[in-house]
């Protein structure tokens, strides 16, 4: 009997695939000759990488009970820290996607993140007969972490790796993400395939606490270094999407008299625009497109009470746009 998978034909290397009797995927390290005898591969896989800080985590909003995924999906996969110890030179180890324990940054479960909304959309489309490849997701995000010197995404930060919940976790995120993506590359090299790939950056909010004078002339180079290093580690073409920061009322709250944080937020967004013009295959996503956005509302119609974290409805809409984009990638 031929078991159909949506992955292309293997050629060499190691993979982590075992088809369980119930039809669920479980991942172990196997030699190819043990894994892929009699397997027919059909569709090119898709790789979705979500990086940043708390809005990449989906902080502040938990999924409803009915939205939580606790039984692993069949055609969507993610990474857990337990299976992917750091540092390591081994291939990435994938497991069927669930909405808990699949952020390699801070420990979190069942938050209303883009990834947690995207995964069931993809699985539902596959189940409905759409001809899609398997979706692989990588989520590396920690709340309140920008890219300048005092934050964990700063590329020149001394290497630290202390996993845990927000407030306890201390990870130097750029070299960590480099290691993870190099291992992802090794996995797909083993499959003999280049996945359709997109990186979404949802971060930078904490950097609007830095005076624009300290950002000026430096921030572009910091972001350029981060994405140059991550793309080099990944080793195959990908699109990068930078999410414009639109929580202006929250920024104003920090400096209501002189508006310094508003100025810094504007500078960061200008850097995102410059990056989209100067770096290959890079674009900006504008959150003001989210339905319900309103300049007359303190929460702009898309944030929860803290005026900085997106509502579940907003993140679900963004996930839908990502889903449609990935289908045609």
mmCIF file of C-alpha atoms in Angstrom:
data_model
loop_
_atom_site.group_PDB
_atom_site.id
_atom_site.type_symbol
_atom_site.label_atom_id
_atom_site.label_comp_id
_atom_site.label_asym_id
_atom_site.label_seq_id
_atom_site.Cartn_x
_atom_site.Cartn_y
_atom_site.Cartn_z
ATOM 1 C CA UNK A 1 0.000 0.000 0.000
ATOM 2 C CA UNK A 2 1.278 3.467 -0.844
ATOM 3 C CA UNK A 3 0.943 6.058 1.896
ATOM 4 C CA UNK A 4 0.539 9.535 0.442
ATOM 5 C CA UNK A 5 2.351 12.426 2.063
ATOM 6 C CA UNK A 6 2.362 16.027 0.919
ATOM 7 C CA UNK A 7 6.177 16.154 1.030
ATOM 8 C CA UNK A 8 8.282 15.875 -2.154
ATOM 9 C CA UNK A 9 10.413 12.806 -2.895
ATOM 10 C CA UNK A 10 13.342 12.332 -0.519
ATOM 11 C CA UNK A 11 16.890 12.061 -1.788
ATOM 12 C CA UNK A 12 19.332 11.979 1.130
ATOM 13 C CA UNK A 13 19.876 12.829 4.802
ATOM 14 C CA UNK A 14 17.868 12.172 7.937
ATOM 15 C CA UNK A 15 14.224 12.860 8.647
ATOM 16 C CA UNK A 16 11.848 12.515 11.557
ATOM 17 C CA UNK A 17 8.698 10.823 10.334
ATOM 18 C CA UNK A 18 6.706 7.840 11.460
ATOM 19 C CA UNK A 19 3.114 7.239 10.438
ATOM 20 C CA UNK A 20 1.180 6.010 13.425
ATOM 21 C CA UNK A 21 -1.713 3.576 12.951
ATOM 22 C CA UNK A 22 -4.169 6.296 13.940
ATOM 23 C CA UNK A 23 -2.868 8.476 11.128
ATOM 24 C CA UNK A 24 -1.141 11.010 13.398
ATOM 25 C CA UNK A 25 2.443 12.033 12.815
ATOM 26 C CA UNK A 26 5.085 11.355 15.390
ATOM 27 C CA UNK A 27 8.706 12.264 14.855
ATOM 28 C CA UNK A 28 11.774 10.184 15.512
ATOM 29 C CA UNK A 29 15.227 10.123 13.971
ATOM 30 C CA UNK A 30 15.334 7.521 11.211
ATOM 31 C CA UNK A 31 17.510 6.561 8.311
ATOM 32 C CA UNK A 32 15.755 7.375 5.036
ATOM 33 C CA UNK A 33 15.766 3.779 3.899
ATOM 34 C CA UNK A 34 13.721 2.879 6.990
ATOM 35 C CA UNK A 35 11.271 5.752 6.624
ATOM 36 C CA UNK A 36 10.421 6.215 3.018
ATOM 37 C CA UNK A 37 10.120 2.895 1.299
ATOM 38 C CA UNK A 38 6.777 2.913 -0.521
ATOM 39 C CA UNK A 39 5.943 6.544 0.233
ATOM 40 C CA UNK A 40 4.689 8.807 -2.548
ATOM 41 C CA UNK A 41 5.248 12.550 -2.123
ATOM 42 C CA UNK A 42 3.008 15.164 -3.654
ATOM 43 C CA UNK A 43 3.157 18.816 -2.552
ATOM 44 C CA UNK A 44 5.940 21.212 -1.666
ATOM 45 C CA UNK A 45 5.917 22.074 2.067
ATOM 46 C CA UNK A 46 5.411 25.588 3.426
ATOM 47 C CA UNK A 47 7.453 27.108 6.256
ATOM 48 C CA UNK A 48 5.986 29.906 8.413
ATOM 49 C CA UNK A 49 8.380 31.621 10.823
ATOM 50 C CA UNK A 50 6.981 34.017 13.442
ATOM 51 C CA UNK A 51 9.478 36.138 15.390
ATOM 52 C CA UNK A 52 9.253 39.104 17.724
ATOM 53 C CA UNK A 53 7.934 40.004 21.149
ATOM 54 C CA UNK A 54 4.581 39.853 22.936
ATOM 55 C CA UNK A 55 2.352 40.454 19.904
ATOM 56 C CA UNK A 56 3.982 37.427 18.284
ATOM 57 C CA UNK A 57 3.137 35.443 21.433
ATOM 58 C CA UNK A 58 -0.484 36.651 21.403
ATOM 59 C CA UNK A 59 -0.022 38.061 24.890
ATOM 60 C CA UNK A 60 -3.065 39.130 26.871
ATOM 61 C CA UNK A 61 -5.647 36.949 25.123
ATOM 62 C CA UNK A 62 -6.115 33.209 25.581
ATOM 63 C CA UNK A 63 -7.852 31.024 23.046
ATOM 64 C CA UNK A 64 -11.400 29.995 23.831
ATOM 65 C CA UNK A 65 -11.728 26.413 25.015
ATOM 66 C CA UNK A 66 -13.102 25.336 21.646
ATOM 67 C CA UNK A 67 -10.213 26.952 19.786
ATOM 68 C CA UNK A 68 -7.483 25.135 21.676
ATOM 69 C CA UNK A 69 -5.713 22.321 19.845
ATOM 70 C CA UNK A 70 -4.534 19.535 22.133
ATOM 71 C CA UNK A 71 -4.601 16.606 19.677
ATOM 72 C CA UNK A 72 -1.700 16.985 17.190
ATOM 73 C CA UNK A 73 -2.680 18.109 13.706
ATOM 74 C CA UNK A 74 -1.852 15.824 10.777
ATOM 75 C CA UNK A 75 -0.615 18.352 8.227
ATOM 76 C CA UNK A 76 0.689 21.184 10.415
ATOM 77 C CA UNK A 77 3.852 20.835 12.488
ATOM 78 C CA UNK A 78 5.748 22.835 15.088
ATOM 79 C CA UNK A 79 8.834 22.739 17.293
ATOM 80 C CA UNK A 80 8.970 22.160 21.025
ATOM 81 C CA UNK A 81 11.921 23.083 23.231
ATOM 82 C CA UNK A 82 11.992 19.597 24.753
ATOM 83 C CA UNK A 83 12.713 18.050 21.338
ATOM 84 C CA UNK A 84 15.054 20.783 20.161
ATOM 85 C CA UNK A 85 17.628 21.366 22.886
ATOM 86 C CA UNK A 86 19.983 24.315 22.448
ATOM 87 C CA UNK A 87 22.658 24.507 21.253
ATOM 88 C CA UNK A 88 22.611 21.558 18.876
ATOM 89 C CA UNK A 89 23.752 20.602 15.399
ATOM 90 C CA UNK A 90 21.039 17.974 14.940
ATOM 91 C CA UNK A 91 18.115 18.309 12.570
ATOM 92 C CA UNK A 92 15.005 20.027 13.826
ATOM 93 C CA UNK A 93 12.505 17.608 15.366
ATOM 94 C CA UNK A 94 8.888 18.333 14.425
ATOM 95 C CA UNK A 95 5.658 17.312 16.095
ATOM 96 C CA UNK A 96 2.038 17.601 15.079
ATOM 97 C CA UNK A 97 0.909 21.125 15.898
ATOM 98 C CA UNK A 98 -0.876 21.943 19.141
ATOM 99 C CA UNK A 99 -1.611 25.398 20.568
ATOM 100 C CA UNK A 100 0.524 24.915 23.686
ATOM 101 C CA UNK A 101 4.270 24.644 24.194
ATOM 102 C CA UNK A 102 5.275 25.502 20.618
ATOM 103 C CA UNK A 103 6.892 28.880 21.226
ATOM 104 C CA UNK A 104 10.654 28.427 21.558
ATOM 105 C CA UNK A 105 10.928 31.770 23.359
ATOM 106 C CA UNK A 106 8.934 32.202 26.542
ATOM 107 C CA UNK A 107 6.867 29.360 27.982
ATOM 108 C CA UNK A 108 3.230 29.966 27.068
ATOM 109 C CA UNK A 109 0.133 27.975 26.239
ATOM 110 C CA UNK A 110 -2.980 28.544 24.184
ATOM 111 C CA UNK A 111 -2.546 32.242 23.460
ATOM 112 C CA UNK A 112 -4.367 33.922 20.585
ATOM 113 C CA UNK A 113 -1.306 34.215 18.341
ATOM 114 C CA UNK A 114 -1.207 34.346 14.558
ATOM 115 C CA UNK A 115 0.379 30.875 14.509
ATOM 116 C CA UNK A 116 -2.341 29.380 16.707
ATOM 117 C CA UNK A 117 -5.044 30.727 14.401
ATOM 118 C CA UNK A 118 -3.201 29.883 11.187
ATOM 119 C CA UNK A 119 -2.635 26.202 12.008
ATOM 120 C CA UNK A 120 -6.310 25.100 12.149
ATOM 121 C CA UNK A 121 -7.109 27.165 9.040
ATOM 122 C CA UNK A 122 -4.448 25.233 7.150
ATOM 123 C CA UNK A 123 -5.538 21.849 8.476
ATOM 124 C CA UNK A 124 -9.168 22.585 7.656
ATOM 125 C CA UNK A 125 -8.238 23.528 4.097
ATOM 126 C CA UNK A 126 -6.283 20.291 3.636
ATOM 127 C CA UNK A 127 -9.159 18.277 5.099
ATOM 128 C CA UNK A 128 -11.535 20.013 2.679
ATOM 129 C CA UNK A 129 -9.489 18.824 -0.275
ATOM 130 C CA UNK A 130 -7.371 21.880 -1.076
ATOM 131 C CA UNK A 131 -4.092 20.823 -2.631
ATOM 132 C CA UNK A 132 -1.689 22.273 -0.087
ATOM 133 C CA UNK A 133 1.652 21.062 1.164
ATOM 134 C CA UNK A 134 2.236 20.408 4.841
ATOM 135 C CA UNK A 135 2.722 23.553 6.935
ATOM 136 C CA UNK A 136 5.724 23.839 9.256
ATOM 137 C CA UNK A 137 5.720 26.593 11.889
ATOM 138 C CA UNK A 138 8.561 28.129 13.892
ATOM 139 C CA UNK A 139 7.670 30.582 16.687
ATOM 140 C CA UNK A 140 10.420 32.368 18.632
ATOM 141 C CA UNK A 141 9.154 35.282 20.696
ATOM 142 C CA UNK A 142 9.502 36.782 24.173
ATOM 143 C CA UNK A 143 7.419 39.647 25.512
ATOM 144 C CA UNK A 144 8.941 43.112 26.027
ATOM 145 C CA UNK A 145 12.054 42.342 23.971
ATOM 146 C CA UNK A 146 13.187 44.817 21.327
ATOM 147 C CA UNK A 147 16.365 44.820 19.235
ATOM 148 C CA UNK A 148 18.462 47.541 20.896
ATOM 149 C CA UNK A 149 21.191 46.902 23.480
ATOM 150 C CA UNK A 150 19.121 46.249 26.591
ATOM 151 C CA UNK A 151 16.858 43.694 24.929
ATOM 152 C CA UNK A 152 17.173 40.009 24.061
ATOM 153 C CA UNK A 153 16.951 40.391 20.255
ATOM 154 C CA UNK A 154 20.033 42.647 20.193
ATOM 155 C CA UNK A 155 22.417 40.785 17.845
ATOM 156 C CA UNK A 156 25.545 41.690 19.826
ATOM 157 C CA UNK A 157 24.198 40.423 23.148
ATOM 158 C CA UNK A 158 26.334 38.017 25.150
ATOM 159 C CA UNK A 159 25.018 34.476 24.738
ATOM 160 C CA UNK A 160 22.519 33.422 27.406
ATOM 161 C CA UNK A 161 20.020 30.592 27.414
ATOM 162 C CA UNK A 162 17.706 30.389 30.406
ATOM 163 C CA UNK A 163 14.270 29.084 29.365
ATOM 164 C CA UNK A 164 11.142 29.804 31.367
ATOM 165 C CA UNK A 165 8.038 31.925 31.653
ATOM 166 C CA UNK A 166 7.945 35.654 30.990
ATOM 167 C CA UNK A 167 9.931 37.351 33.743
ATOM 168 C CA UNK A 168 12.204 34.316 34.169
ATOM 169 C CA UNK A 169 13.281 33.558 30.611
ATOM 170 C CA UNK A 170 16.618 34.999 29.464
ATOM 171 C CA UNK A 171 17.623 33.991 25.932
ATOM 172 C CA UNK A 172 19.893 35.795 23.487
ATOM 173 C CA UNK A 173 17.400 35.502 20.682
ATOM 174 C CA UNK A 174 19.361 36.249 17.512
ATOM 175 C CA UNK A 175 22.018 33.506 17.925
ATOM 176 C CA UNK A 176 19.335 31.201 19.290
ATOM 177 C CA UNK A 177 17.134 31.757 16.232
ATOM 178 C CA UNK A 178 20.198 31.253 14.007
ATOM 179 C CA UNK A 179 20.774 27.832 15.545
ATOM 180 C CA UNK A 180 17.114 26.849 15.230
ATOM 181 C CA UNK A 181 16.883 27.912 11.574
ATOM 182 C CA UNK A 182 20.155 26.156 10.693
ATOM 183 C CA UNK A 183 18.621 22.972 12.106
ATOM 184 C CA UNK A 184 15.424 23.595 10.144
ATOM 185 C CA UNK A 185 17.561 23.887 7.007
ATOM 186 C CA UNK A 186 19.288 20.612 7.822
ATOM 187 C CA UNK A 187 15.894 18.949 8.116
ATOM 188 C CA UNK A 188 14.686 20.171 4.726
ATOM 189 C CA UNK A 189 18.054 19.409 3.144
ATOM 190 C CA UNK A 190 17.457 15.862 4.309
ATOM 191 C CA UNK A 191 14.136 15.895 2.512
ATOM 192 C CA UNK A 192 15.806 17.224 -0.626
ATOM 193 C CA UNK A 193 13.337 20.099 -0.887
ATOM 194 C CA UNK A 194 13.256 23.878 -0.475
ATOM 195 C CA UNK A 195 10.013 24.904 1.266
ATOM 196 C CA UNK A 196 8.024 27.987 0.392
ATOM 197 C CA UNK A 197 9.104 30.223 3.252
ATOM 198 C CA UNK A 198 7.998 33.465 4.908
ATOM 199 C CA UNK A 199 9.296 35.206 8.038
ATOM 200 C CA UNK A 200 6.887 37.482 9.911
ATOM 201 C CA UNK A 201 8.441 39.972 12.332
ATOM 202 C CA UNK A 202 6.019 41.199 14.988
ATOM 203 C CA UNK A 203 8.183 43.158 17.355
ATOM 204 C CA UNK A 204 10.084 46.344 18.043
ATOM 205 C CA UNK A 205 7.500 48.013 20.279
ATOM 206 C CA UNK A 206 9.853 48.219 23.247
ATOM 207 C CA UNK A 207 12.350 50.157 21.179
ATOM 208 C CA UNK A 208 10.020 53.161 21.062
ATOM 209 C CA UNK A 209 11.097 53.669 24.694
ATOM 210 C CA UNK A 210 14.555 54.511 23.310
ATOM 211 C CA UNK A 211 15.047 58.182 22.329
ATOM 212 C CA UNK A 212 15.063 58.676 18.578
ATOM 213 C CA UNK A 213 18.547 60.225 18.824
ATOM 214 C CA UNK A 214 19.891 56.844 20.000
ATOM 215 C CA UNK A 215 18.035 54.975 17.276
ATOM 216 C CA UNK A 216 19.042 57.301 14.465
ATOM 217 C CA UNK A 217 21.695 55.914 12.160
ATOM 218 C CA UNK A 218 21.810 52.605 14.056
ATOM 219 C CA UNK A 219 18.463 50.865 13.968
ATOM 220 C CA UNK A 220 18.546 50.039 10.266
ATOM 221 C CA UNK A 221 21.915 48.330 10.691
ATOM 222 C CA UNK A 222 20.697 46.324 13.687
ATOM 223 C CA UNK A 223 17.708 44.973 11.771
ATOM 224 C CA UNK A 224 19.809 44.382 8.682
ATOM 225 C CA UNK A 225 22.253 42.303 10.724
ATOM 226 C CA UNK A 226 19.485 40.289 12.377
ATOM 227 C CA UNK A 227 17.759 39.333 9.132
ATOM 228 C CA UNK A 228 21.000 38.812 7.212
ATOM 229 C CA UNK A 229 22.156 36.358 9.849
ATOM 230 C CA UNK A 230 18.813 34.557 10.073
ATOM 231 C CA UNK A 231 18.464 34.218 6.309
ATOM 232 C CA UNK A 232 22.041 32.956 6.035
ATOM 233 C CA UNK A 233 21.292 30.314 8.668
ATOM 234 C CA UNK A 234 18.105 29.324 6.869
ATOM 235 C CA UNK A 235 19.966 29.059 3.599
ATOM 236 C CA UNK A 236 17.109 29.275 1.138
ATOM 237 C CA UNK A 237 14.990 32.100 -0.322
ATOM 238 C CA UNK A 238 12.259 33.560 1.820
ATOM 239 C CA UNK A 239 9.994 36.560 2.059
ATOM 240 C CA UNK A 240 10.199 38.802 5.126
ATOM 241 C CA UNK A 241 7.150 40.702 6.412
ATOM 242 C CA UNK A 242 7.683 43.460 8.982
ATOM 243 C CA UNK A 243 4.583 44.394 10.973
ATOM 244 C CA UNK A 244 4.305 48.154 11.279
ATOM 245 C CA UNK A 245 3.812 49.371 14.864
ATOM 246 C CA UNK A 246 0.416 51.046 15.226
ATOM 247 C CA UNK A 247 -0.120 51.255 19.012
ATOM 248 C CA UNK A 248 0.326 55.039 19.015
ATOM 249 C CA UNK A 249 -1.957 55.725 21.993
ATOM 250 C CA UNK A 250 0.148 53.378 24.129
ATOM 251 C CA UNK A 251 3.335 55.098 22.952
ATOM 252 C CA UNK A 252 1.818 58.479 23.807
ATOM 253 C CA UNK A 253 1.070 57.291 27.366
ATOM 254 C CA UNK A 254 4.793 56.906 28.061
ATOM 255 C CA UNK A 255 5.598 60.530 27.181
ATOM 256 C CA UNK A 256 2.351 62.558 27.132
ATOM 257 C CA UNK A 257 4.153 65.899 27.452
ATOM 258 C CA UNK A 258 6.921 65.750 24.872
ATOM 259 C CA UNK A 259 5.770 62.780 22.758
ATOM 260 C CA UNK A 260 9.251 61.242 22.619
ATOM 261 C CA UNK A 261 7.952 57.670 22.304
ATOM 262 C CA UNK A 262 5.645 58.676 19.451
ATOM 263 C CA UNK A 263 8.662 60.108 17.629
ATOM 264 C CA UNK A 264 10.630 56.915 18.211
ATOM 265 C CA UNK A 265 7.696 54.787 17.017
ATOM 266 C CA UNK A 266 7.550 56.810 13.830
ATOM 267 C CA UNK A 267 11.286 56.393 13.340
ATOM 268 C CA UNK A 268 11.029 52.598 13.772
ATOM 269 C CA UNK A 269 8.257 52.431 11.183
ATOM 270 C CA UNK A 270 10.360 54.501 8.784
ATOM 271 C CA UNK A 271 13.190 52.013 9.254
ATOM 272 C CA UNK A 272 10.777 49.190 8.403
ATOM 273 C CA UNK A 273 9.894 51.038 5.194
ATOM 274 C CA UNK A 274 13.594 51.529 4.397
ATOM 275 C CA UNK A 275 14.241 47.837 4.983
ATOM 276 C CA UNK A 276 11.413 46.909 2.624
ATOM 277 C CA UNK A 277 12.965 49.078 -0.087
ATOM 278 C CA UNK A 278 16.574 48.016 0.387
ATOM 279 C CA UNK A 279 16.401 44.347 1.386
ATOM 280 C CA UNK A 280 15.353 41.776 -1.168
ATOM 281 C CA UNK A 281 11.844 40.311 -0.908
ATOM 282 C CA UNK A 282 10.910 42.354 2.177
ATOM 283 C CA UNK A 283 7.603 44.128 2.759
ATOM 284 C CA UNK A 284 5.654 45.927 5.468
ATOM 285 C CA UNK A 285 2.302 44.842 6.869
ATOM 286 C CA UNK A 286 0.130 47.754 7.991
ATOM 287 C CA UNK A 287 -2.039 46.946 11.018
ATOM 288 C CA UNK A 288 -4.368 49.829 10.228
ATOM 289 C CA UNK A 289 -5.842 47.511 7.580
ATOM 290 C CA UNK A 290 -7.306 45.305 10.314
ATOM 291 C CA UNK A 291 -11.123 45.586 10.316
ATOM 292 C CA UNK A 292 -12.356 47.767 13.154
ATOM 293 C CA UNK A 293 -9.317 50.040 13.244
ATOM 294 C CA UNK A 294 -10.451 53.520 14.268
ATOM 295 C CA UNK A 295 -8.522 56.686 15.075
ATOM 296 C CA UNK A 296 -11.390 57.810 17.284
ATOM 297 C CA UNK A 297 -11.007 54.862 19.700
ATOM 298 C CA UNK A 298 -8.429 54.868 22.507
ATOM 299 C CA UNK A 299 -7.716 51.197 21.817
ATOM 300 C CA UNK A 300 -7.851 51.930 18.074
ATOM 301 C CA UNK A 301 -10.522 49.237 17.846
ATOM 302 C CA UNK A 302 -7.947 46.444 17.510
ATOM 303 C CA UNK A 303 -6.169 46.322 20.885
ATOM 304 C CA UNK A 304 -7.207 45.016 24.298
ATOM 305 C CA UNK A 305 -7.436 47.356 27.290
ATOM 306 C CA UNK A 306 -3.662 47.875 27.503
ATOM 307 C CA UNK A 307 -3.723 49.514 24.042
ATOM 308 C CA UNK A 308 -0.692 47.566 22.821
ATOM 309 C CA UNK A 309 -1.708 43.896 22.477
ATOM 310 C CA UNK A 310 -4.011 42.872 19.662
ATOM 311 C CA UNK A 311 -7.422 41.360 20.288
ATOM 312 C CA UNK A 312 -8.087 37.771 19.323
ATOM 313 C CA UNK A 313 -10.317 38.968 16.484
ATOM 314 C CA UNK A 314 -7.515 41.163 15.127
ATOM 315 C CA UNK A 315 -4.982 38.337 15.247
ATOM 316 C CA UNK A 316 -7.420 35.933 13.624
ATOM 317 C CA UNK A 317 -7.924 38.367 10.740
ATOM 318 C CA UNK A 318 -4.162 38.756 10.310
ATOM 319 C CA UNK A 319 -3.794 34.957 10.356
ATOM 320 C CA UNK A 320 -6.372 34.765 7.566
ATOM 321 C CA UNK A 321 -4.343 37.186 5.425
ATOM 322 C CA UNK A 322 -1.207 35.140 6.127
ATOM 323 C CA UNK A 323 -3.105 31.976 5.198
ATOM 324 C CA UNK A 324 -4.199 33.410 1.855
ATOM 325 C CA UNK A 325 -0.690 34.690 1.169
ATOM 326 C CA UNK A 326 0.932 31.347 1.953
ATOM 327 C CA UNK A 327 -1.476 29.469 -0.286
ATOM 328 C CA UNK A 328 -0.253 31.468 -3.281
ATOM 329 C CA UNK A 329 3.380 31.736 -2.143
#
